[in-house]
Short mmCIF file of C-alpha atoms and ligand atoms in Angstrom, two decimals:
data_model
loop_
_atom_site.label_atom_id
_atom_site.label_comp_id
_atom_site.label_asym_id
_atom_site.label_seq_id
_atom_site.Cartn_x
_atom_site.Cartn_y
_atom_site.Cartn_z
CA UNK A 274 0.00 0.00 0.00
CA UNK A 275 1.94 3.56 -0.92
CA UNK A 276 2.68 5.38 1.82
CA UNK A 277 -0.01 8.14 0.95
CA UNK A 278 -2.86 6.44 1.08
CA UNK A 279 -2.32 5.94 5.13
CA UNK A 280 -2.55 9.84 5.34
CA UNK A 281 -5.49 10.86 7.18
CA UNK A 282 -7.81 12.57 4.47
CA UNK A 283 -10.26 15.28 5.11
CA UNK A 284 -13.86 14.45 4.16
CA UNK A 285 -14.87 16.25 1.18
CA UNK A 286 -16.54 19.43 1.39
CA UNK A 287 -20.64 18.78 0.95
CA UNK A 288 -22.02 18.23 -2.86
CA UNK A 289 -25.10 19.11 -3.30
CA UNK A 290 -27.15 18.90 -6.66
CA UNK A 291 -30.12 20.74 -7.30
CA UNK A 292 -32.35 19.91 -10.66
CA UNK A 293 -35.45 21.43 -11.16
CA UNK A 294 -37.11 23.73 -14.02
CA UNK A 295 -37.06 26.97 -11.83
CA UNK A 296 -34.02 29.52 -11.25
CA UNK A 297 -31.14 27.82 -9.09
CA UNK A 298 -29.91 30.98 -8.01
CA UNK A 299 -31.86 31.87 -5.30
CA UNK A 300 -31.80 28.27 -3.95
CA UNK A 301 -27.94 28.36 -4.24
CA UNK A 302 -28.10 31.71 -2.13
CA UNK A 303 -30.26 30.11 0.98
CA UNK A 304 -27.90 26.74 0.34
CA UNK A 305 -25.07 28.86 0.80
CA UNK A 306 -25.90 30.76 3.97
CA UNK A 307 -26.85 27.13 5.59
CA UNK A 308 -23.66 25.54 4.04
CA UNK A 309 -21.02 28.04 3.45
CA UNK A 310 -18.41 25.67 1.86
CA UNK A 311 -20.54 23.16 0.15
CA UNK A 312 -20.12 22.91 -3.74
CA UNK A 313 -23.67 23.42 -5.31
CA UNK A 314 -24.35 22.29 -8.66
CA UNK A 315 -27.27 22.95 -10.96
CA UNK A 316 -27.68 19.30 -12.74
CA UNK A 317 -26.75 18.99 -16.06
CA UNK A 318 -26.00 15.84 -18.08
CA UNK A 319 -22.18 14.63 -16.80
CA UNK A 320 -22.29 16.94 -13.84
CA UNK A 321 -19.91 15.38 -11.35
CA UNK A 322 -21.74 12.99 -8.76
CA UNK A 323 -23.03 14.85 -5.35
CA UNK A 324 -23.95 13.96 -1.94
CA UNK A 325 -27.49 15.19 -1.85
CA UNK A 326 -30.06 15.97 -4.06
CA UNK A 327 -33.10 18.65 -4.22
CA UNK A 328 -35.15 18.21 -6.99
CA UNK A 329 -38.79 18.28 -8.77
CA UNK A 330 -39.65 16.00 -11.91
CA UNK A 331 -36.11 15.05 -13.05
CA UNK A 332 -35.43 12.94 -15.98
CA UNK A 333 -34.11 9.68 -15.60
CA UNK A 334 -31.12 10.23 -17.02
CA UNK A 335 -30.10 12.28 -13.81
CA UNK A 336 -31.14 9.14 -11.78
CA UNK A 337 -28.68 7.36 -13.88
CA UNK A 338 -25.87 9.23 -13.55
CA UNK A 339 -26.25 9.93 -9.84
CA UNK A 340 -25.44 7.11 -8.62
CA UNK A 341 -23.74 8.36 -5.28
CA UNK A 342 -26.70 10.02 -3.53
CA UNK A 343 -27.12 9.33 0.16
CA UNK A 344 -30.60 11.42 0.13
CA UNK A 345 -32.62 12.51 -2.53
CA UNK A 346 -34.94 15.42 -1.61
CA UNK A 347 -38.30 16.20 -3.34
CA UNK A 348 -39.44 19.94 -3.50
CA UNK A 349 -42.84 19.23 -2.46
CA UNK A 350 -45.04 17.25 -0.60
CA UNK A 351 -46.52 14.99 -3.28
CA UNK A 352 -44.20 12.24 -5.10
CA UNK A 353 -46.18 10.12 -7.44
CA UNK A 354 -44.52 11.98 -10.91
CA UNK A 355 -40.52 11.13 -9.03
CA UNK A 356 -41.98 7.72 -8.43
CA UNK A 357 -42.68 6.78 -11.60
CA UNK A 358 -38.88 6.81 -11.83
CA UNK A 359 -36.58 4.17 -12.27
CA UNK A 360 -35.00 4.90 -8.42
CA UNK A 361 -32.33 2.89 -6.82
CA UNK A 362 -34.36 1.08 -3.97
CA UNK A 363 -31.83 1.79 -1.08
CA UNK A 364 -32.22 6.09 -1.77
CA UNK A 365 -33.85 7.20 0.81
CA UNK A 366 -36.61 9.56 -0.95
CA UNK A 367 -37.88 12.37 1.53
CA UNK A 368 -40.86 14.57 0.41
CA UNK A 369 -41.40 18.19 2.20
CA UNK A 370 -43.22 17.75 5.54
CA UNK A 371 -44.92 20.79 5.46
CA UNK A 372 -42.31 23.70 5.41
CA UNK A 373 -45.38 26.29 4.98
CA UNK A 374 -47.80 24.43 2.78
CA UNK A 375 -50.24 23.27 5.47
CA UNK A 376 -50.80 27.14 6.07
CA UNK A 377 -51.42 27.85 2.49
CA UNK A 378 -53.94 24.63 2.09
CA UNK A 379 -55.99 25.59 4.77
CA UNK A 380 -56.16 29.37 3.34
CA UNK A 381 -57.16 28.00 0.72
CA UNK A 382 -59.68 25.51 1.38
CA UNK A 383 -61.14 27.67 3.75
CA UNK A 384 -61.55 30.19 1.15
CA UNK A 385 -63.15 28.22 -1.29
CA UNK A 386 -65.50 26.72 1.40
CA UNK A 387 -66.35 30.13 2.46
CA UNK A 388 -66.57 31.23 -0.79
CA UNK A 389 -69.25 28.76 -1.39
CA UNK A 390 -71.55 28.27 1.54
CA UNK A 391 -71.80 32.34 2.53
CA UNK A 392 -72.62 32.66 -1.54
CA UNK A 393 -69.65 35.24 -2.41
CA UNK A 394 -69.31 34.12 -5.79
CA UNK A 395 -73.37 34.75 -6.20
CA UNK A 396 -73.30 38.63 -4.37
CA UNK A 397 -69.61 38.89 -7.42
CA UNK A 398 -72.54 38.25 -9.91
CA UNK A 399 -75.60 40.42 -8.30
CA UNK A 400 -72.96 43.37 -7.60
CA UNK A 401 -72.16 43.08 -11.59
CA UNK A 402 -75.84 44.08 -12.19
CA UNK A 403 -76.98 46.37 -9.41
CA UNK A 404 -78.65 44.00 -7.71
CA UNK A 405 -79.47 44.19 -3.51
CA UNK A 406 -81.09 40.59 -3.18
CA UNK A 407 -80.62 38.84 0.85
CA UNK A 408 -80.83 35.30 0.86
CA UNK A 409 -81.72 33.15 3.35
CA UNK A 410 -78.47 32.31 5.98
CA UNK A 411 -76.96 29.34 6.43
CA UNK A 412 -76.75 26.82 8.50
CA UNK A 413 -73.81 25.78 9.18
CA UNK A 414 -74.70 21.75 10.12
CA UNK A 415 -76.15 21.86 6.17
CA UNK A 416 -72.47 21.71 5.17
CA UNK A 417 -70.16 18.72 6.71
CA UNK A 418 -66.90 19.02 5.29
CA UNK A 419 -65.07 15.52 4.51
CA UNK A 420 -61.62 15.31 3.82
CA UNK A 421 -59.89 12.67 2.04
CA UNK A 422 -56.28 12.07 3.31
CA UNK A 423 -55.63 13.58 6.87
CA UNK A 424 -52.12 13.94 6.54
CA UNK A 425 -49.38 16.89 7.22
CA UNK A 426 -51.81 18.99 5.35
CA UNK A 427 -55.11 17.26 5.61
CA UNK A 428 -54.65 17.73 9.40
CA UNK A 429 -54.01 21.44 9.29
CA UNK A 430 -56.87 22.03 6.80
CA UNK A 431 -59.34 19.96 8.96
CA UNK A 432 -58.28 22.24 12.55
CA UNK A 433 -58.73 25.13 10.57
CA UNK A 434 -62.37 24.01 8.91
CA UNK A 435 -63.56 22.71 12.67
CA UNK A 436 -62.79 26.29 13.93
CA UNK A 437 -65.55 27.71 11.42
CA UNK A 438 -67.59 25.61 13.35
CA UNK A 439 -68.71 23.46 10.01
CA UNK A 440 -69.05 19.92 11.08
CA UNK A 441 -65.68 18.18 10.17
CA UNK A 442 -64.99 14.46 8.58
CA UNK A 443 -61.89 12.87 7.56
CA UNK A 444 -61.10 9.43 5.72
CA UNK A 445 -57.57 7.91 6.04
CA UNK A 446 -55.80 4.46 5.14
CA UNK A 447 -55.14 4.25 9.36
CA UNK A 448 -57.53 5.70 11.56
CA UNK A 449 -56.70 9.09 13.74
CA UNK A 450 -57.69 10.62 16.33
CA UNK A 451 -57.95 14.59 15.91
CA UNK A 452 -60.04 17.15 17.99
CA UNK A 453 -63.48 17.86 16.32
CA UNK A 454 -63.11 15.51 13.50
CA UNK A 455 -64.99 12.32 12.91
CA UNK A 456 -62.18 9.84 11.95
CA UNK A 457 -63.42 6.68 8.96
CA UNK A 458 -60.79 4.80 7.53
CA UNK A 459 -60.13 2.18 4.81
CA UNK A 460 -61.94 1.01 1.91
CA UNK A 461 -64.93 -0.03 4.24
CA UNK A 462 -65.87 3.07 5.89
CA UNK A 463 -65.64 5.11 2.69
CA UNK A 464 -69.39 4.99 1.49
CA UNK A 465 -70.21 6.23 5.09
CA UNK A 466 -67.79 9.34 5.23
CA UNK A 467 -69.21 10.03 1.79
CA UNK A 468 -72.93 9.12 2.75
CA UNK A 469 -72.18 11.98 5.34
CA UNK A 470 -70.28 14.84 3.39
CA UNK A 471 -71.50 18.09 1.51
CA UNK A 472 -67.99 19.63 0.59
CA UNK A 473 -65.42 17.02 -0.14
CA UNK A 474 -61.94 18.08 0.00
CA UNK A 475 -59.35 16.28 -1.53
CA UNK A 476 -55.74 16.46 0.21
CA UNK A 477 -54.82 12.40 -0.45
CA UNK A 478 -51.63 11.30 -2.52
CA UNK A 479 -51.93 10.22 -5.80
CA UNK A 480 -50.99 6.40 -5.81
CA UNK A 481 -52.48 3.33 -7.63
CA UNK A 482 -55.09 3.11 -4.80
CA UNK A 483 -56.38 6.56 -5.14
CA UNK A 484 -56.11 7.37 -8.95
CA UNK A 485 -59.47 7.64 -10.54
CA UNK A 486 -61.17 7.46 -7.30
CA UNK A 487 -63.53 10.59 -7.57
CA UNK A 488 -65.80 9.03 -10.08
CA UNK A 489 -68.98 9.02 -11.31
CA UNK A 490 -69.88 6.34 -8.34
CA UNK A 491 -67.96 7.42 -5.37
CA UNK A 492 -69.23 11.51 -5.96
CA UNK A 493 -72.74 10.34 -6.52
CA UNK A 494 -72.49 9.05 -2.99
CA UNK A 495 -72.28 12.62 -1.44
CA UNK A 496 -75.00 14.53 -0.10
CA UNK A 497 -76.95 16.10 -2.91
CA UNK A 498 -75.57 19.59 -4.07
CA UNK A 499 -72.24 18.56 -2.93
CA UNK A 500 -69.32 20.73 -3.57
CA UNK A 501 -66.16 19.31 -4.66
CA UNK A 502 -62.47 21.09 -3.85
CA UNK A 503 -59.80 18.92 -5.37
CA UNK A 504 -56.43 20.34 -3.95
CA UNK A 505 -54.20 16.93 -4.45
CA UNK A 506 -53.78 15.91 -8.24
CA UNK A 507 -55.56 16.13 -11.29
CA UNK A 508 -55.65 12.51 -11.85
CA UNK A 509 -58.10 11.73 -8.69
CA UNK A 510 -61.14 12.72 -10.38
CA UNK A 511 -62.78 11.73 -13.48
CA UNK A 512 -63.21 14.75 -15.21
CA UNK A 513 -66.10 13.97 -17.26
CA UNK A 514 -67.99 12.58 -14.50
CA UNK A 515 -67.29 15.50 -12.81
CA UNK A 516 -69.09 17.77 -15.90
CA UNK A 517 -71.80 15.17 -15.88
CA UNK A 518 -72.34 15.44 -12.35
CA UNK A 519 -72.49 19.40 -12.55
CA UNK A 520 -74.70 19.15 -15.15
CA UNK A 521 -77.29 17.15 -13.49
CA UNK A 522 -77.31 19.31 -10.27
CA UNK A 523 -75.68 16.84 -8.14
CA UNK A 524 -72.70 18.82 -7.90
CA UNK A 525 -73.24 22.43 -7.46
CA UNK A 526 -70.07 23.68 -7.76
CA UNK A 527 -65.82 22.97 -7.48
CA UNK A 528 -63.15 24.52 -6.65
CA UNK A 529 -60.32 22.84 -8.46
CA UNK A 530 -56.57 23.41 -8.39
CA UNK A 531 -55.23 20.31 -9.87
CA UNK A 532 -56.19 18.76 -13.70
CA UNK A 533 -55.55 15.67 -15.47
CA UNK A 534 -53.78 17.70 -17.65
CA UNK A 535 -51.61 20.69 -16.62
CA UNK A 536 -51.55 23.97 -17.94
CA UNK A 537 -55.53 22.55 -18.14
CA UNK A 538 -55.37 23.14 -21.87
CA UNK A 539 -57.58 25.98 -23.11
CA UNK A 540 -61.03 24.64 -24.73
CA UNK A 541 -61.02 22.29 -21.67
CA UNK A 542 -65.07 23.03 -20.52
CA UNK A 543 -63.60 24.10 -16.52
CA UNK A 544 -62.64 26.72 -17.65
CA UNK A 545 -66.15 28.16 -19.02
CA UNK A 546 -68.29 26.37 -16.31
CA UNK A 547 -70.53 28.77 -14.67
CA UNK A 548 -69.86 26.86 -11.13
CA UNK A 549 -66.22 25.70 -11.64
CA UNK A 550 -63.32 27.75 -10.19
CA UNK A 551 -60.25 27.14 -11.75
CA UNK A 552 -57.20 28.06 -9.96
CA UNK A 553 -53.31 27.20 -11.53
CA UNK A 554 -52.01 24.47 -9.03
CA UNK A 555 -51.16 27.32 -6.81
CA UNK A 556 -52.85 25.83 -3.58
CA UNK A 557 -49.87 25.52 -1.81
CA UNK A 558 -46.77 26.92 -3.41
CA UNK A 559 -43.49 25.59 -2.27
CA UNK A 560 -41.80 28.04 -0.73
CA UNK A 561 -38.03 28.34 -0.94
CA UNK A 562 -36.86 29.72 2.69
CA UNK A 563 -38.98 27.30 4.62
CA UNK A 564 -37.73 24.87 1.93
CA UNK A 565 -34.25 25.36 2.65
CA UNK A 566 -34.48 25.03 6.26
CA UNK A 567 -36.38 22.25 6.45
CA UNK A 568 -33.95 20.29 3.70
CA UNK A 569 -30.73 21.58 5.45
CA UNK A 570 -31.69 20.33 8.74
CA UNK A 571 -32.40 17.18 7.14
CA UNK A 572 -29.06 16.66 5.47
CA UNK A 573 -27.21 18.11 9.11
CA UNK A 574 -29.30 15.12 10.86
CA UNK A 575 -28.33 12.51 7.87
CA UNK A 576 -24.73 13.78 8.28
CA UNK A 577 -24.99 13.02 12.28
CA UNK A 578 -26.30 9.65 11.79
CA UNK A 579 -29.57 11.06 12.86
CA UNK A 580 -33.13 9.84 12.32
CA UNK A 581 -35.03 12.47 9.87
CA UNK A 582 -38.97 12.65 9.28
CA UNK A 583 -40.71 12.69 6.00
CA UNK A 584 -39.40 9.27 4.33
CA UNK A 585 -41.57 8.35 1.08
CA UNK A 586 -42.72 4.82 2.05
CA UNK A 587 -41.99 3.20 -1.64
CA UNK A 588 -44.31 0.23 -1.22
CA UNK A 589 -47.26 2.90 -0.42
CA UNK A 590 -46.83 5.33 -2.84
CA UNK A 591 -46.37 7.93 -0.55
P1 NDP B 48 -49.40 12.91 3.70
O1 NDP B 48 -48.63 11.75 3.19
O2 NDP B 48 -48.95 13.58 4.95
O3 NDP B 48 -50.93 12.47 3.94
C1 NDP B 48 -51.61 11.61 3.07
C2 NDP B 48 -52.92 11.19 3.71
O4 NDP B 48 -53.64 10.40 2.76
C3 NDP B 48 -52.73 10.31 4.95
O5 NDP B 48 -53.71 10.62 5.91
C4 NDP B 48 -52.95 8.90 4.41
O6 NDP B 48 -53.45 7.97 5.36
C5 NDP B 48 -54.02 9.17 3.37
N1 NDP B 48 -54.05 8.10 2.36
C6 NDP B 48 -53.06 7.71 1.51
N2 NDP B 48 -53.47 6.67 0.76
C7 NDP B 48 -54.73 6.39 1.16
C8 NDP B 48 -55.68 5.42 0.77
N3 NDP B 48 -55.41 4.50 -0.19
N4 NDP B 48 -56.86 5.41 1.39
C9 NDP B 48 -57.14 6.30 2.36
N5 NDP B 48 -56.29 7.26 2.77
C10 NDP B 48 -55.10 7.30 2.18
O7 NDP B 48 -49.48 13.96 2.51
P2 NDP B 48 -49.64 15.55 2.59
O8 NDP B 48 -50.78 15.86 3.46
O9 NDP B 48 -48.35 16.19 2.89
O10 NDP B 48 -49.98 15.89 1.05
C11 NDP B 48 -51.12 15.35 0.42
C12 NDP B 48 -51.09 15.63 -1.07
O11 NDP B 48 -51.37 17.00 -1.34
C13 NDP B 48 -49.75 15.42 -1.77
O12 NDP B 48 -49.52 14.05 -2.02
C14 NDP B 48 -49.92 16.23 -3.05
O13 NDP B 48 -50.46 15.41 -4.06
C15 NDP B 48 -50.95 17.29 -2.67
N6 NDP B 48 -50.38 18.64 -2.70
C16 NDP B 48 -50.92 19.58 -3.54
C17 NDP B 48 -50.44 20.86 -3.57
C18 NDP B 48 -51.09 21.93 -4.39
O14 NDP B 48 -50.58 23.05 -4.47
N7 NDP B 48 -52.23 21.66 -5.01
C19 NDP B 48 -49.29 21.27 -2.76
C20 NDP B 48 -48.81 20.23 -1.88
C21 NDP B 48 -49.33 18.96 -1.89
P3 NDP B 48 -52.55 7.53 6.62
O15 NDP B 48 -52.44 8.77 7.49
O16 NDP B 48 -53.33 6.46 7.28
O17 NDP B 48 -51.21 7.12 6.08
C1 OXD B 49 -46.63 19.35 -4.04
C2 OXD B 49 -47.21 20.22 -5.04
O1 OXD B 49 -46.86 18.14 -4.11
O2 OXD B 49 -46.72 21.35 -5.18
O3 OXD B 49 -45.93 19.85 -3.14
O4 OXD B 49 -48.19 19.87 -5.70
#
């Protein structure tokens, strides 16, 4: 053995690889102030192999040539378009827990919710025309809110929905236990949360269990002149049913975030529907100093041989 290889050598400084269609720049800035002598890369094909990894949709050709990662970081919370990726299975793949989204989700749910059951959209429309028309109040019980998937941000959304006072629901693969929320879980127990909710909100992951599973059948199961917010991914909810179920009354309205198809092309009907809003898949935007901290705190644990939160269960989906 030559004598130089006995030399003590230092570890080599942090490499960190970030791939992702947005800016590095301002990532690289936050990185820099958390990890003043780490050598950032923005991923290109042959980029030299790194340490860590932030990233959101990358091709598989990064996968390929990364092939020394010890922690692969997802810029958001959902991970069904990185899973469809040819992954080594040992990676550890760890979504955002959080880091300011949960905040955002309930803003917006509540809005929409709000939006809805105290008639905003309908005083927008009589203030167009002049027009000083009271209608009758609501009641409150009239609207149980059910939420499918109470998660990091399920959770948050259904706290923030029980302290409106609306009667809250929740359906889960495990069941929970959460103040002022009326746990069901499993296949089982879903025609009874649905039997049961006005508003559904949608806040599960998008895995082979849950695609497709706002149908025709499943929405015809809520309470008649449901309202439907679909926060989680377009490919949930079958669009047309959705339409059909509009059309006939069923549905009186949703408030949707996420499409099959994304930018939701232009001649797609949502965006002419008298009772759809149609918002950009801007629910709950990732948000790049909470982003930061959470990831570097991750990679300092990792580094200490610590335990870190917000593993992607691969077998799950999520
Ligand atoms: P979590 O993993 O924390 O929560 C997922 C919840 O869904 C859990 O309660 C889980 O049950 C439940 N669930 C999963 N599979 C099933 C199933 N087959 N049947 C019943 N329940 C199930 O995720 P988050 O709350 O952090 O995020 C949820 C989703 O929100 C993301 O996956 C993403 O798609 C979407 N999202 C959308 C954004 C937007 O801007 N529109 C922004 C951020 C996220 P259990 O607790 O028992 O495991
Ligand atoms: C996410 C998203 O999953 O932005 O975080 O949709």
């Amino acid at each position: 053995m030559p004598a130089t290889s006995l030399m003590h050598t230092p570890p080599h400084p942090l490499r960190i690889s970030f791939c992702a269609r947005t800016d590095p720049q301002p990532w690289f800035d936050a990185l820099r102030q958390e990890f003043p002598k780490a050598q950032l890369q923005a991923w290109s094909s042959g980029a030299p192999p790194a340490d860590y990894a932030i990233v959101w949709a990358p091709p598989q050709q990064f996968f390929d040539e990364q092939t020394q990662l010890k922690a692969l970081f997802n810029m958001g919370a959902g991970v069904d378009a990185l899973l469809k990726r040819d992954i080594a299975p040992q990676l550890p793949i760890v979504r955002l827990n959080d880091a300011g989204m949960a905040v955002q989700m309930a803003e917006y749910v509540c809005h929409a919710l709000i939006r809805h059951t105290r008639q905003f959209d309908v005083f927008e429309a009589q203030a167009r025309t002049g027009l000083w028309h009271e209608p009758v109040a609501l009641e409150r019980a009239r609207y149980p809110v059910g939420i499918l998937g109470l998660g990091v941000l399920g959770e948050r959304v259904a706290r923030a929905v029980a302290a409106l006072d609306f009667p809250v629901l929740a359906w889960s693969r495990s069941a929970k236990q959460v103040a002022g929320v009326r746990s069901f879980c499993g296949t089982d127990q879903l025609p009874a949360f649905l039997a049961q909710t006005r508003v559904l909100v949608n806040l599960l992951p998008l895995t082979p269990e849950t695609e497709n599973l706002l149908n025709r059948s499943t929405l015809g199961q809520l309470q008649s002149g449901a309202y439907l917010i679909n926060v989680a991914r377009g490919r949930h909810v079958m669009e047309d049913d959705v339409l059909a179920l509009l059309d006939s009354g069923h549905l009186a309205g949703a408030a949707l975030d996420v499409f099959r198809t994304e930018p939701l092309p232009p001649e797609h009907p949502f965006w002419r529907h008298p009772r759809v809003t149609v918002t950009p898949h801007i629910a709950a935007r990732t948000l790049l100093p909470d982003t930061v901290a959470q990831i570097a705190g991750k990679i300092r644990a990792l580094e200490a041989g610590l335990p870190i939160d917000g593993l992607v269960d691969r077998s799950r989906g999520y």
